[in-house]
Short mmCIF file of C-alpha atoms and ligand atoms in Angstrom, two decimals:
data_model
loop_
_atom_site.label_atom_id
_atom_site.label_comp_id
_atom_site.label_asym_id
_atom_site.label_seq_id
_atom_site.Cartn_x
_atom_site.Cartn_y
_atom_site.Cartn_z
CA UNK A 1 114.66 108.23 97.11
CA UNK A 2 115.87 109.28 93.68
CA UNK A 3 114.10 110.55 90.71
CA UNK A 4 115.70 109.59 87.66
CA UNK A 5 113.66 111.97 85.88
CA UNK A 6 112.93 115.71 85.64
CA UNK A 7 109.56 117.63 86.18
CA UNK A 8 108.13 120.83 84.99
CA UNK A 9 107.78 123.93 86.93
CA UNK A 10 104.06 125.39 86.63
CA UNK A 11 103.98 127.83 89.89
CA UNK A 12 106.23 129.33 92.04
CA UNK A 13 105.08 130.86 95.58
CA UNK A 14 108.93 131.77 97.25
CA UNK A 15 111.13 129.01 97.77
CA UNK A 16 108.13 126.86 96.89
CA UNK A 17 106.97 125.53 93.66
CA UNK A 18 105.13 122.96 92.06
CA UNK A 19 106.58 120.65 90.00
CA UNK A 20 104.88 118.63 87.45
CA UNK A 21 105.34 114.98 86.34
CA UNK A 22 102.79 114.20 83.71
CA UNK A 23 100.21 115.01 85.41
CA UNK A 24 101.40 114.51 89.18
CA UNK A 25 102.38 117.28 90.87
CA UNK A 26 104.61 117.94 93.78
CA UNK A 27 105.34 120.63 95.92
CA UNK A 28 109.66 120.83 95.77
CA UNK A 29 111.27 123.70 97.56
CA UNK A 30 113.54 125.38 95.27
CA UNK A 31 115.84 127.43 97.51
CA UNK A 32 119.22 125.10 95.86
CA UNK A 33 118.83 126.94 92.94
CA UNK A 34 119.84 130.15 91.22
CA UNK A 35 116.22 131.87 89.25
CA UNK A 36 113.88 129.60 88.94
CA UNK A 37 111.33 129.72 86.24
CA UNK A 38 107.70 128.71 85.59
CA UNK A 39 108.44 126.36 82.44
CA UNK A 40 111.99 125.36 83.77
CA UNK A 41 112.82 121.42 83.77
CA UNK A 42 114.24 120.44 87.47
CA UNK A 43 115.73 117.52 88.56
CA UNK A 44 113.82 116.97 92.54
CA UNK A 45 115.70 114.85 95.20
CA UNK A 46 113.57 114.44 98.67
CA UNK A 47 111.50 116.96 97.84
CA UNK A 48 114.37 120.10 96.93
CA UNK A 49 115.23 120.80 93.24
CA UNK A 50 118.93 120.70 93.15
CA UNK A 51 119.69 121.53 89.17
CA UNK A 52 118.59 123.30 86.25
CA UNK A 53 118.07 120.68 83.17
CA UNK A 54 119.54 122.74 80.47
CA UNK A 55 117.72 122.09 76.93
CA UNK A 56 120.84 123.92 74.97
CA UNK A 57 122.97 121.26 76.57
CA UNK A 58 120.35 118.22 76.22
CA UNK A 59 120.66 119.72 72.31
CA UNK A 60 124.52 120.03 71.94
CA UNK A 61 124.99 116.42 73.84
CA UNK A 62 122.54 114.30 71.84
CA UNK A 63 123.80 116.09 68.00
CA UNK A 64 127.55 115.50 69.24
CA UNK A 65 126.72 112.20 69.78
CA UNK A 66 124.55 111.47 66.46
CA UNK A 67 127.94 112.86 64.48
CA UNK A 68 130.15 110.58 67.00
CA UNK A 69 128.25 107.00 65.89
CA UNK A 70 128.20 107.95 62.12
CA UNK A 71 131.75 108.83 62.08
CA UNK A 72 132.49 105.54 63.64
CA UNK A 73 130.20 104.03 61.21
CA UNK A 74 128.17 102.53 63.11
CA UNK A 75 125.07 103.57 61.18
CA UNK B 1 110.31 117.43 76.74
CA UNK B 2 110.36 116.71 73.27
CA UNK B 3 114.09 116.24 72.99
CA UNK B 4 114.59 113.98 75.47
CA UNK B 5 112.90 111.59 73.20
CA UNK B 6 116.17 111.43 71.31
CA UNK B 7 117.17 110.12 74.59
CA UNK B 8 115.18 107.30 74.19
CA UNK B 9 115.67 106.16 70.70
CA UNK B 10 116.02 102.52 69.53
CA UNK B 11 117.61 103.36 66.78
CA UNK B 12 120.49 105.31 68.85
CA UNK B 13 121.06 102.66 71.56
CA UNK B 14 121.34 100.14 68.62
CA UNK B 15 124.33 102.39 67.07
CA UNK B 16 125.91 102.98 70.34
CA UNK B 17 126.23 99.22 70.64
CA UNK B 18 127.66 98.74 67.74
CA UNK B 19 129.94 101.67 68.37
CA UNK B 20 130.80 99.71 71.67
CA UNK B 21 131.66 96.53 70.01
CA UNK B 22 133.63 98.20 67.25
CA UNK B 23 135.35 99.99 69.79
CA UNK B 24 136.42 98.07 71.87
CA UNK B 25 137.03 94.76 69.56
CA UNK B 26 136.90 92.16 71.92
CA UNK B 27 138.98 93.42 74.80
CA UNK B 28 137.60 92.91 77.95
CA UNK B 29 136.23 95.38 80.21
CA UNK B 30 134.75 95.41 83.66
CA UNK B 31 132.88 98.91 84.78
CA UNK B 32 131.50 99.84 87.99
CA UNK B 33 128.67 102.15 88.70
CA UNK B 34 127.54 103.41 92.06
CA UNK B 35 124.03 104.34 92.01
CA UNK B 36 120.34 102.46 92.52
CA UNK B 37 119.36 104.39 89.79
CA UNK B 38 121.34 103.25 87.66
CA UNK B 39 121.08 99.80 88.42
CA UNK B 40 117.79 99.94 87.80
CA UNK B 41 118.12 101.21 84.36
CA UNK B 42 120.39 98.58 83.42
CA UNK B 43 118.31 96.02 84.70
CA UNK B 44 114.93 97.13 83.80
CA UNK B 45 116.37 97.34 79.48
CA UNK B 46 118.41 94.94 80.08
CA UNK B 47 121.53 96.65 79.20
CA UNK B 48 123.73 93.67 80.37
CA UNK B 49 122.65 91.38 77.82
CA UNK B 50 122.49 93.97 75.03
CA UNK B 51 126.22 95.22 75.01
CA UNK B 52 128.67 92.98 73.61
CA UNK B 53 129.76 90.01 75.69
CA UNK B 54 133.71 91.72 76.70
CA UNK B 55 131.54 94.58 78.51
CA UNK B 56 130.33 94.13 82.31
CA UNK B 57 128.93 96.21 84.12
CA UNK B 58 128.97 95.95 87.67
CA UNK B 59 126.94 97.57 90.83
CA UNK B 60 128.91 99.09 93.54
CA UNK B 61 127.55 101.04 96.81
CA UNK B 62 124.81 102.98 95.38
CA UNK B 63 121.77 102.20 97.52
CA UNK B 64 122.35 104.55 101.24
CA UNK B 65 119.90 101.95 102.87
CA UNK B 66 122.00 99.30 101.72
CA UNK B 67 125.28 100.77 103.09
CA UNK B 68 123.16 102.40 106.52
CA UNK B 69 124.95 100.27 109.36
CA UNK B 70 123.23 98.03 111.70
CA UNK B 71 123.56 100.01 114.39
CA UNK B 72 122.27 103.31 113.35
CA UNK B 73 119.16 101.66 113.00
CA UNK B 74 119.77 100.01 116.43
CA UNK B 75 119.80 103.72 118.14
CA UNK B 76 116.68 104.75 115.35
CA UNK B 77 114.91 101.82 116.66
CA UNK B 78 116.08 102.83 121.03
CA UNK B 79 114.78 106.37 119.75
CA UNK B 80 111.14 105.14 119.05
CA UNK B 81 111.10 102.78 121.53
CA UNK B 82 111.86 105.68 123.93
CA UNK B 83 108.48 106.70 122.39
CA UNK B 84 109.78 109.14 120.02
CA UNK B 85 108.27 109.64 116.82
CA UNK B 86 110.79 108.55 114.10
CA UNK B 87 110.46 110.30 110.96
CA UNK B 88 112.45 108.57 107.94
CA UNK B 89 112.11 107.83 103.89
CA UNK B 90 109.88 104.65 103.22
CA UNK B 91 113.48 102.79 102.07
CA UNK B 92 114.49 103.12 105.28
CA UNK B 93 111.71 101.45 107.64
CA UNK B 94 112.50 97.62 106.69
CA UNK B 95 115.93 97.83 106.70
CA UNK B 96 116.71 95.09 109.27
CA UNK B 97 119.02 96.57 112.73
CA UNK B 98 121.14 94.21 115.04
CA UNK B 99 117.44 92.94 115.85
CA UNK B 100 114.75 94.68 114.71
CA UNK B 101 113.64 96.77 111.62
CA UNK B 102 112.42 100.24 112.09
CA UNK B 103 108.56 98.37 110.42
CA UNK B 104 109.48 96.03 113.11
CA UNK B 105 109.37 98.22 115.70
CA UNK B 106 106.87 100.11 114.73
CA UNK B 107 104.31 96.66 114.35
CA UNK B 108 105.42 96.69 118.40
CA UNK B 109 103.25 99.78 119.07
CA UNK B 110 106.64 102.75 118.65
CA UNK B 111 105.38 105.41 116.66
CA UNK B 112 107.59 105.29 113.62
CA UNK B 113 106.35 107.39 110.34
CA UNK B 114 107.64 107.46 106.44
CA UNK B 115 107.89 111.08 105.19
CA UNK B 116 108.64 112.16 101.51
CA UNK B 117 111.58 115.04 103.21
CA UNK B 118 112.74 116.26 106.00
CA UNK B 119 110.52 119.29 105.00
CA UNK B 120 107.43 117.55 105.79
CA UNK B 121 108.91 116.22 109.61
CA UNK B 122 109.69 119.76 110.29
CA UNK B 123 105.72 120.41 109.35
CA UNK B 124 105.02 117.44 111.64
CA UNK B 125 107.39 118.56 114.34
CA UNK B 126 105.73 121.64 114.20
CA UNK B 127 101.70 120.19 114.48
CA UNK B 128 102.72 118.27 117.73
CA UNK B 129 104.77 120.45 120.03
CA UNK B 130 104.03 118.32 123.01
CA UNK B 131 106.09 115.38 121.17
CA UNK B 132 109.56 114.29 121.19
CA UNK B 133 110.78 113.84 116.75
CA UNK B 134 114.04 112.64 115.71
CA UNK B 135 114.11 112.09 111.52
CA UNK B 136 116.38 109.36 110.86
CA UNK B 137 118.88 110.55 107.96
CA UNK B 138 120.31 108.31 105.70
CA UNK B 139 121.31 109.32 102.12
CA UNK B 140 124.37 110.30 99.78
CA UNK B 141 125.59 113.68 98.51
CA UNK B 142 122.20 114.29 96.81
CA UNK B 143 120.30 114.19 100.21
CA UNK B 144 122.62 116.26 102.24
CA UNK B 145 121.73 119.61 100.87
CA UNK B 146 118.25 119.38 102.38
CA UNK B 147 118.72 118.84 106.20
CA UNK B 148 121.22 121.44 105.83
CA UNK B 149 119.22 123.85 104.55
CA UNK B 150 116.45 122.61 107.47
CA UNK B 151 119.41 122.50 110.00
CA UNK B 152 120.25 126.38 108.81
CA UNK B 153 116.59 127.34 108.88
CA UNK B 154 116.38 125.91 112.23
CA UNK B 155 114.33 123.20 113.07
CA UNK B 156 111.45 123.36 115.38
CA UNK B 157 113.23 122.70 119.11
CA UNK B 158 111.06 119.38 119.48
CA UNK B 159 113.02 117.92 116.35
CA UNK B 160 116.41 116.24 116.20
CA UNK B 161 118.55 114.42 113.83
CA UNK B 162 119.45 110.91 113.75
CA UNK B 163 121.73 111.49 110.96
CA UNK B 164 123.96 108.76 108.53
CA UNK B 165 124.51 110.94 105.60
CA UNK B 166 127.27 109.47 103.29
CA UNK B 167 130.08 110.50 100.74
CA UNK B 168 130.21 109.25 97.51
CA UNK B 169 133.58 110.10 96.55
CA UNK B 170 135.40 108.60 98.83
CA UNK B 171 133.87 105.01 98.87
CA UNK B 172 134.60 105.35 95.20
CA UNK B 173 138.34 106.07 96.32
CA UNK B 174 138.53 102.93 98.91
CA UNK B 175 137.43 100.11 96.14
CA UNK B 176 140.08 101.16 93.39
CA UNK B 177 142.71 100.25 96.53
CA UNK B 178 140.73 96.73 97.01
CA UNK B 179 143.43 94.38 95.52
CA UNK B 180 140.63 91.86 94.77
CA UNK B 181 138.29 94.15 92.70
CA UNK B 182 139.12 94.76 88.97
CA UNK B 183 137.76 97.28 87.10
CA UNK B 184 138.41 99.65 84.31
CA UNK B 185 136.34 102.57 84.69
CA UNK B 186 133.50 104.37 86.78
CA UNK B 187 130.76 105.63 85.69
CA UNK B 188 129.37 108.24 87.92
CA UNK B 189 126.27 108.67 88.91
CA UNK B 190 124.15 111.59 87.47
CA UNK B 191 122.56 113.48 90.46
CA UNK B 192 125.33 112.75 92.96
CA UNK B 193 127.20 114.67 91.02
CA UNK B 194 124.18 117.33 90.11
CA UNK B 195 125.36 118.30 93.82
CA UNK B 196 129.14 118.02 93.94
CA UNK B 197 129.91 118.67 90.36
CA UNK B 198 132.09 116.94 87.37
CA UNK B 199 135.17 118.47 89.20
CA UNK B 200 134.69 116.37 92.08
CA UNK B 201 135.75 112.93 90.33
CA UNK B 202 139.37 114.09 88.92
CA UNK B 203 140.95 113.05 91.60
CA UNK B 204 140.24 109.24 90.80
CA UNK B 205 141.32 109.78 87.36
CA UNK B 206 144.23 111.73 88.50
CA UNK B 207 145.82 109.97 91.16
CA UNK B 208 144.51 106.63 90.33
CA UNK B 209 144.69 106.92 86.48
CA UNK B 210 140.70 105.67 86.67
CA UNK B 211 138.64 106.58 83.70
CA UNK B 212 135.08 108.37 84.92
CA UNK B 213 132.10 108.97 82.85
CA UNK B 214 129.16 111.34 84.66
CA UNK B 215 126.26 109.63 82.88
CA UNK B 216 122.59 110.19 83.03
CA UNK B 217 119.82 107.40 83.55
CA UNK B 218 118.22 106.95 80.26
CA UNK B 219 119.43 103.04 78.48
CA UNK B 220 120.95 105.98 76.04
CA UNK B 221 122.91 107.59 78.68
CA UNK B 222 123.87 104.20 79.88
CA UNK B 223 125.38 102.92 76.74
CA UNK B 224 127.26 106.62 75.74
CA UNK B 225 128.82 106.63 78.48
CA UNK B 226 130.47 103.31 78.36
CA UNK B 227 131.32 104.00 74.46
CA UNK B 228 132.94 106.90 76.54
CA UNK B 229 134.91 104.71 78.86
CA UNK B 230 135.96 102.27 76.13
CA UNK B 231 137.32 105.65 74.07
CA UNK B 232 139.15 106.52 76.88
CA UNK B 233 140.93 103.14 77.12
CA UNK B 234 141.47 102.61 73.28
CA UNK B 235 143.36 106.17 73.95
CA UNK B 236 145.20 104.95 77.14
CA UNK B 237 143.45 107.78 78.51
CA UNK B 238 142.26 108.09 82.06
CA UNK B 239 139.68 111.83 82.27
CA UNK B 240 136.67 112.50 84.15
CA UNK B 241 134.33 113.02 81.76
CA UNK B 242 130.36 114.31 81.44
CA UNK B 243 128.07 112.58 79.74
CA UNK B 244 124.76 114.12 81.70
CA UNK B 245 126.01 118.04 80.92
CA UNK B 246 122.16 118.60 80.67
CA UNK B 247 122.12 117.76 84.39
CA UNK B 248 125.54 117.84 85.64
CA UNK B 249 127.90 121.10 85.38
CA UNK B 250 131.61 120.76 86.15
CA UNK B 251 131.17 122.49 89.03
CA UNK B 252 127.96 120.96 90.39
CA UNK B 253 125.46 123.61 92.74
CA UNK B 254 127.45 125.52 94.52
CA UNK B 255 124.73 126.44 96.32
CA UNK B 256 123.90 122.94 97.82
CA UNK B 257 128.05 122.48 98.51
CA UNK B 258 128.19 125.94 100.85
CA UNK B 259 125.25 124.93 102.69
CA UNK B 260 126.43 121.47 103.47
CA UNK B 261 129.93 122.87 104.19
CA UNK B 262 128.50 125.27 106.61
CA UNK B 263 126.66 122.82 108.66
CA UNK B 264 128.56 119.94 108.26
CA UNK B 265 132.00 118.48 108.56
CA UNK B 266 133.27 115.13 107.54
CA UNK B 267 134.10 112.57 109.43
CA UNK B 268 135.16 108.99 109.00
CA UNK B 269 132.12 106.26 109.43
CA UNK B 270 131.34 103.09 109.07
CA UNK B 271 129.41 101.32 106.00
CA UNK B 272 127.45 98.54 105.96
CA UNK B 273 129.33 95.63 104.39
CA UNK B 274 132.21 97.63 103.59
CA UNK B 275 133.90 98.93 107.25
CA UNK B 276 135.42 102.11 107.96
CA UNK B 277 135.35 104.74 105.13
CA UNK B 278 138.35 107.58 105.95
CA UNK B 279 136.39 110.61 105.43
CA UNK B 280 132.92 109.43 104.06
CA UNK B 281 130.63 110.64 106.25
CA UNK B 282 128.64 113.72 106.95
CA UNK B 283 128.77 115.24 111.29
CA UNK B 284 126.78 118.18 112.55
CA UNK B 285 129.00 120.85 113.07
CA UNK B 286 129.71 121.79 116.61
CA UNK B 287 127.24 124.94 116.74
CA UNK B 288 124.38 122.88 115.13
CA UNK B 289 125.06 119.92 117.75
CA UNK B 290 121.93 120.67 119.27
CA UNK B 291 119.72 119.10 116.95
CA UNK B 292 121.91 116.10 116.85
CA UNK B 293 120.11 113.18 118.17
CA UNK B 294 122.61 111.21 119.48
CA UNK B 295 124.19 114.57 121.57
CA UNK B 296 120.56 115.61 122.68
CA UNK B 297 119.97 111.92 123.89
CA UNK B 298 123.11 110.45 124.72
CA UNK B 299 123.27 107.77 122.17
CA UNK B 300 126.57 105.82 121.73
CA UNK B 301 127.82 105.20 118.20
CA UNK B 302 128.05 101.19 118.56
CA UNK B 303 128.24 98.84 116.22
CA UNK B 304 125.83 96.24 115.10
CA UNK B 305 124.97 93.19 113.08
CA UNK B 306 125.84 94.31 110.36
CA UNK B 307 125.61 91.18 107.63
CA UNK B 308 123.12 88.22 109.19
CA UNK B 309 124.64 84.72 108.38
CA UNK B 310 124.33 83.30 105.08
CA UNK B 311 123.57 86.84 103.62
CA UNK B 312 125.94 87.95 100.94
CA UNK B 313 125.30 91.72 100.30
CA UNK B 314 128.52 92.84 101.84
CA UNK B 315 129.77 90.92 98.15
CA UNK B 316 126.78 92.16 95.88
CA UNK B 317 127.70 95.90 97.85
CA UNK B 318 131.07 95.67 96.73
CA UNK B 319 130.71 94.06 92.64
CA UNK B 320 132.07 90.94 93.72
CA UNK B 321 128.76 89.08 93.45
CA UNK B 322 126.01 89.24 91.70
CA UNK B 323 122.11 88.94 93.87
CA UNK B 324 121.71 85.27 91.82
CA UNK B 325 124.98 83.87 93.38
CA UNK B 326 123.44 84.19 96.80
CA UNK B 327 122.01 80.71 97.95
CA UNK B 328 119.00 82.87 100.04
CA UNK B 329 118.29 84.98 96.48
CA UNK B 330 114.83 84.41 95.61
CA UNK B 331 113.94 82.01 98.47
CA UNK B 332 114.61 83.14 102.03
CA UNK B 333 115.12 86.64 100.83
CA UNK B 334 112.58 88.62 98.96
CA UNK B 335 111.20 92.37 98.31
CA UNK B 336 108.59 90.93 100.53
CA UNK B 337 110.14 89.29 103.29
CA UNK B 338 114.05 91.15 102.75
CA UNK B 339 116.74 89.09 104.90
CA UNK B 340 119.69 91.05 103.79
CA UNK B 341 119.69 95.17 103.65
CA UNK B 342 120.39 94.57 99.63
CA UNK B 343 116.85 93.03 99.33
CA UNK B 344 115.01 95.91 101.10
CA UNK B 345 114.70 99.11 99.04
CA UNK B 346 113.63 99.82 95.64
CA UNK B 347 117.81 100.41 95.01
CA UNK B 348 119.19 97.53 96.55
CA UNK B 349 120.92 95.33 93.77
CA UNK B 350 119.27 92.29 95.24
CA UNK B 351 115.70 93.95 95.04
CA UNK B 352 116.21 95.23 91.52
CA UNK B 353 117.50 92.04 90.49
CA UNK B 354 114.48 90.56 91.78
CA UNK B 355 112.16 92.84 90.63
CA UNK B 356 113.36 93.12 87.12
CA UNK B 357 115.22 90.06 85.99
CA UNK B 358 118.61 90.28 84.74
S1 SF4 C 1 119.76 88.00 98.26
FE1 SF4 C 1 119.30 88.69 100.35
S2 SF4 C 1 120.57 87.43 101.63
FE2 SF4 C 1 121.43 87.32 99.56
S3 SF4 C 1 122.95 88.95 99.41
FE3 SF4 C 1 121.04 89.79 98.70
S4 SF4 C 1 120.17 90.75 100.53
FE4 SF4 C 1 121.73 89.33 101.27
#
């Protein structure tokens, strides 16, 4: 029931939009959320986008993480 | 996305590991998730045998066909042989009732069809207004914001729901009071808690001084967020913490919560292999009780067979056992031929463990 991973939006017609996964696409109503974009990532569950994937925070959480394992010198 | 590759990286995982083992120097600690998803990840990279040997990681109630009682299929399966179309996710058909599966039922002659979301039965509803649909709702926190926003909407007047939506949180609440059950920390699963938010955990690490770590589904996410849990412990520190912020936010879509508040209110259920949940499950609300199947056709909430003899998933459900130590494992229960509700969808531990080794 659960996609583990997020799709790209490419068109949005109302609370409609299609959502692409490499190359499949999928019609996901996106009425959950807040200002949709054509070139936002969305994380899809039956069908309804219910969050945002934020690239600032994909950014901040993966270079926190770099400094965390070489401070603990595990390099 | 390019970075989400970083995600990914060998050469990451392989330091987080380390970081793991450093950190946590050969105490032993037992986490539980309590998501399919999850399990999957862990099973499909083999995350078990990677981390160091004082880490397990153990599978709670994750899969909602796993944990959809017996006899809420019973009254799916009544519905459609009633000859009412039932309308559910593809997870859902082979999951066995008291007697029959919904597949079972449906190789009878009832007319039983798999949809993608309860989008496309209200489509279907809507093509065959001379017919009698009920869409059999099972799911966690993720799935409820959808048949509310249908239910809002309104659904065509020739569609009902069979509904068995389930709460996260509190099953997570009932297992740290198991006196049986050890474990150190949760780790939360990532799109659960897209829905309800960070926030939503800090009561287990509040009132039951339980660590929590929100983590994503990458191998990368996997192993953070127990380098998380193991910080936490090393500190004798017990926060909910959020690994997945690229997903998650601490307040989760507040959006999807209104809607689900609006049309629903909670109300203690039953779960398969586990018993009665205080609090855990989702009702129609009074004023949407007309699209409630079991008001619109007088179905009685009974209960049914819940665990067959000789099936074990009420253990695997619960992180007591893992699939292998059941005797039927492999031979009278398989993807193909599922005895036990564990073995049936693509979530269950059972059929993961089957699928992907581990
Ligand atoms: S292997 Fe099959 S019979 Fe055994 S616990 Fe899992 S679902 Fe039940």
């Amino acid at each position: 029931m659960c996609l583990a991973i997020p799709g790209v939006v490419r068109e949005i017609r109302g609370s409609l939009a299609v959502v692409d996964y490499g190359g499949i696409a999928k019609e996901v109503d996106i009425s959950l959320l807040e200002d949709v974009q054509v070139g936002d990532y969305v994380v899809v569950h039956v069908g309804y986008a219910i969050s945002k994937l934020s690239e600032e925070e994909a950014r901040r959480s993966i270079e926190t993480w770099k400094e965390v394992l070489e401070r603990l010198g595990a390099a | 996305m390019e970075l989400l590759r970083d995600f990914r990286s060998r050469g990451l995982a392989r330091r987080c590991i380390q970081a793991i083992e450093e950190l946590s120097s050969g105490e032993e600690y037992t986490f539980m998730h309590v998501c399919g998803t999850h399990e999957q990840s862990i099973t499909r990279h083999g995350l078990r045998s990677l981390l160091p040997a004082n880490i397990r990681l153990i599978a709670g109630p994750g899969c909602p066909v796993c944990v959809t009682p017996a006899g809420d299929v019973d009254a799916a399966v009544e519905l459609a042989e009633q000859d009412k179309v039932v309308l559910t996710y593809g997870d859902a058909l082979r999951v066995p009732g008291s007697e029959l599966s919904l597949a079972q039922a449906k190789a009878r002659g009832a007319d039983v069809r798999v949809v993608y979301s309860i989008r496309e039965a209200v489509k279907l509803a809507r093509r065959s207004p001379g017919r009698e649909f009920v869409f059999f709702s099972i799911g966690l926190d993720t799935t409820a914001p959808s048949v509310a926003m249908e239910v809002k909407r309104g659904l065509p007047a020739n569609l009902s729901v069979l509904n068995a939506l389930r709460l996260t949180v509190p099953v997570m609440e009932l297992l740290l009071g198991m006196g049986d059950l050890r474990f150190e920390g949760y780790l939360a699963p990532g799109h659960v808690s897209a829905v309800i938010g960070a926030r939503a955990y800090e009561v287990l690490a509040k009132a039951y001084g339980m660590p929590v770590v929100v983590s994503g589904f990458e191998p990368l996410d996997i192993l953070l967020s127990v380098a998380m849990l193991v910080k936490q412990l090393r500190e004798g520190e017990a926060r909910v913490e959020n690994e997945y912020s690229r997903v998650v936010s601490y307040e989760g879509n507040q959006i999807a919560q209104r809607l689900v508040e609006e049309v629903f209110e909670v109300a203690t259920v039953h779960w398969r292999g586990i018993g009665r949940v205080p609090f855990s499950g989702l009702r129609l609300r009074e004023e949407f009780s007309g699209f409630d199947a079991r008001e619109r056709y007088g179905l009685e909430q009974r209960s049914g067979r819940d665990i067959r003899p000789g099936c074990s998933c009420h253990l695997v459900i619960t992180g007591k056992l893992s699939p292998q130590e059941c005797t039927m494992f492999g031979r009278a229960c398989t993807p193909a031929k599922p005895y036990g509700p564990c073995m049936v969808s693509s979530e269950g531990t059972c059929n993961v463990a089957y699928r992907y080794g581990g």
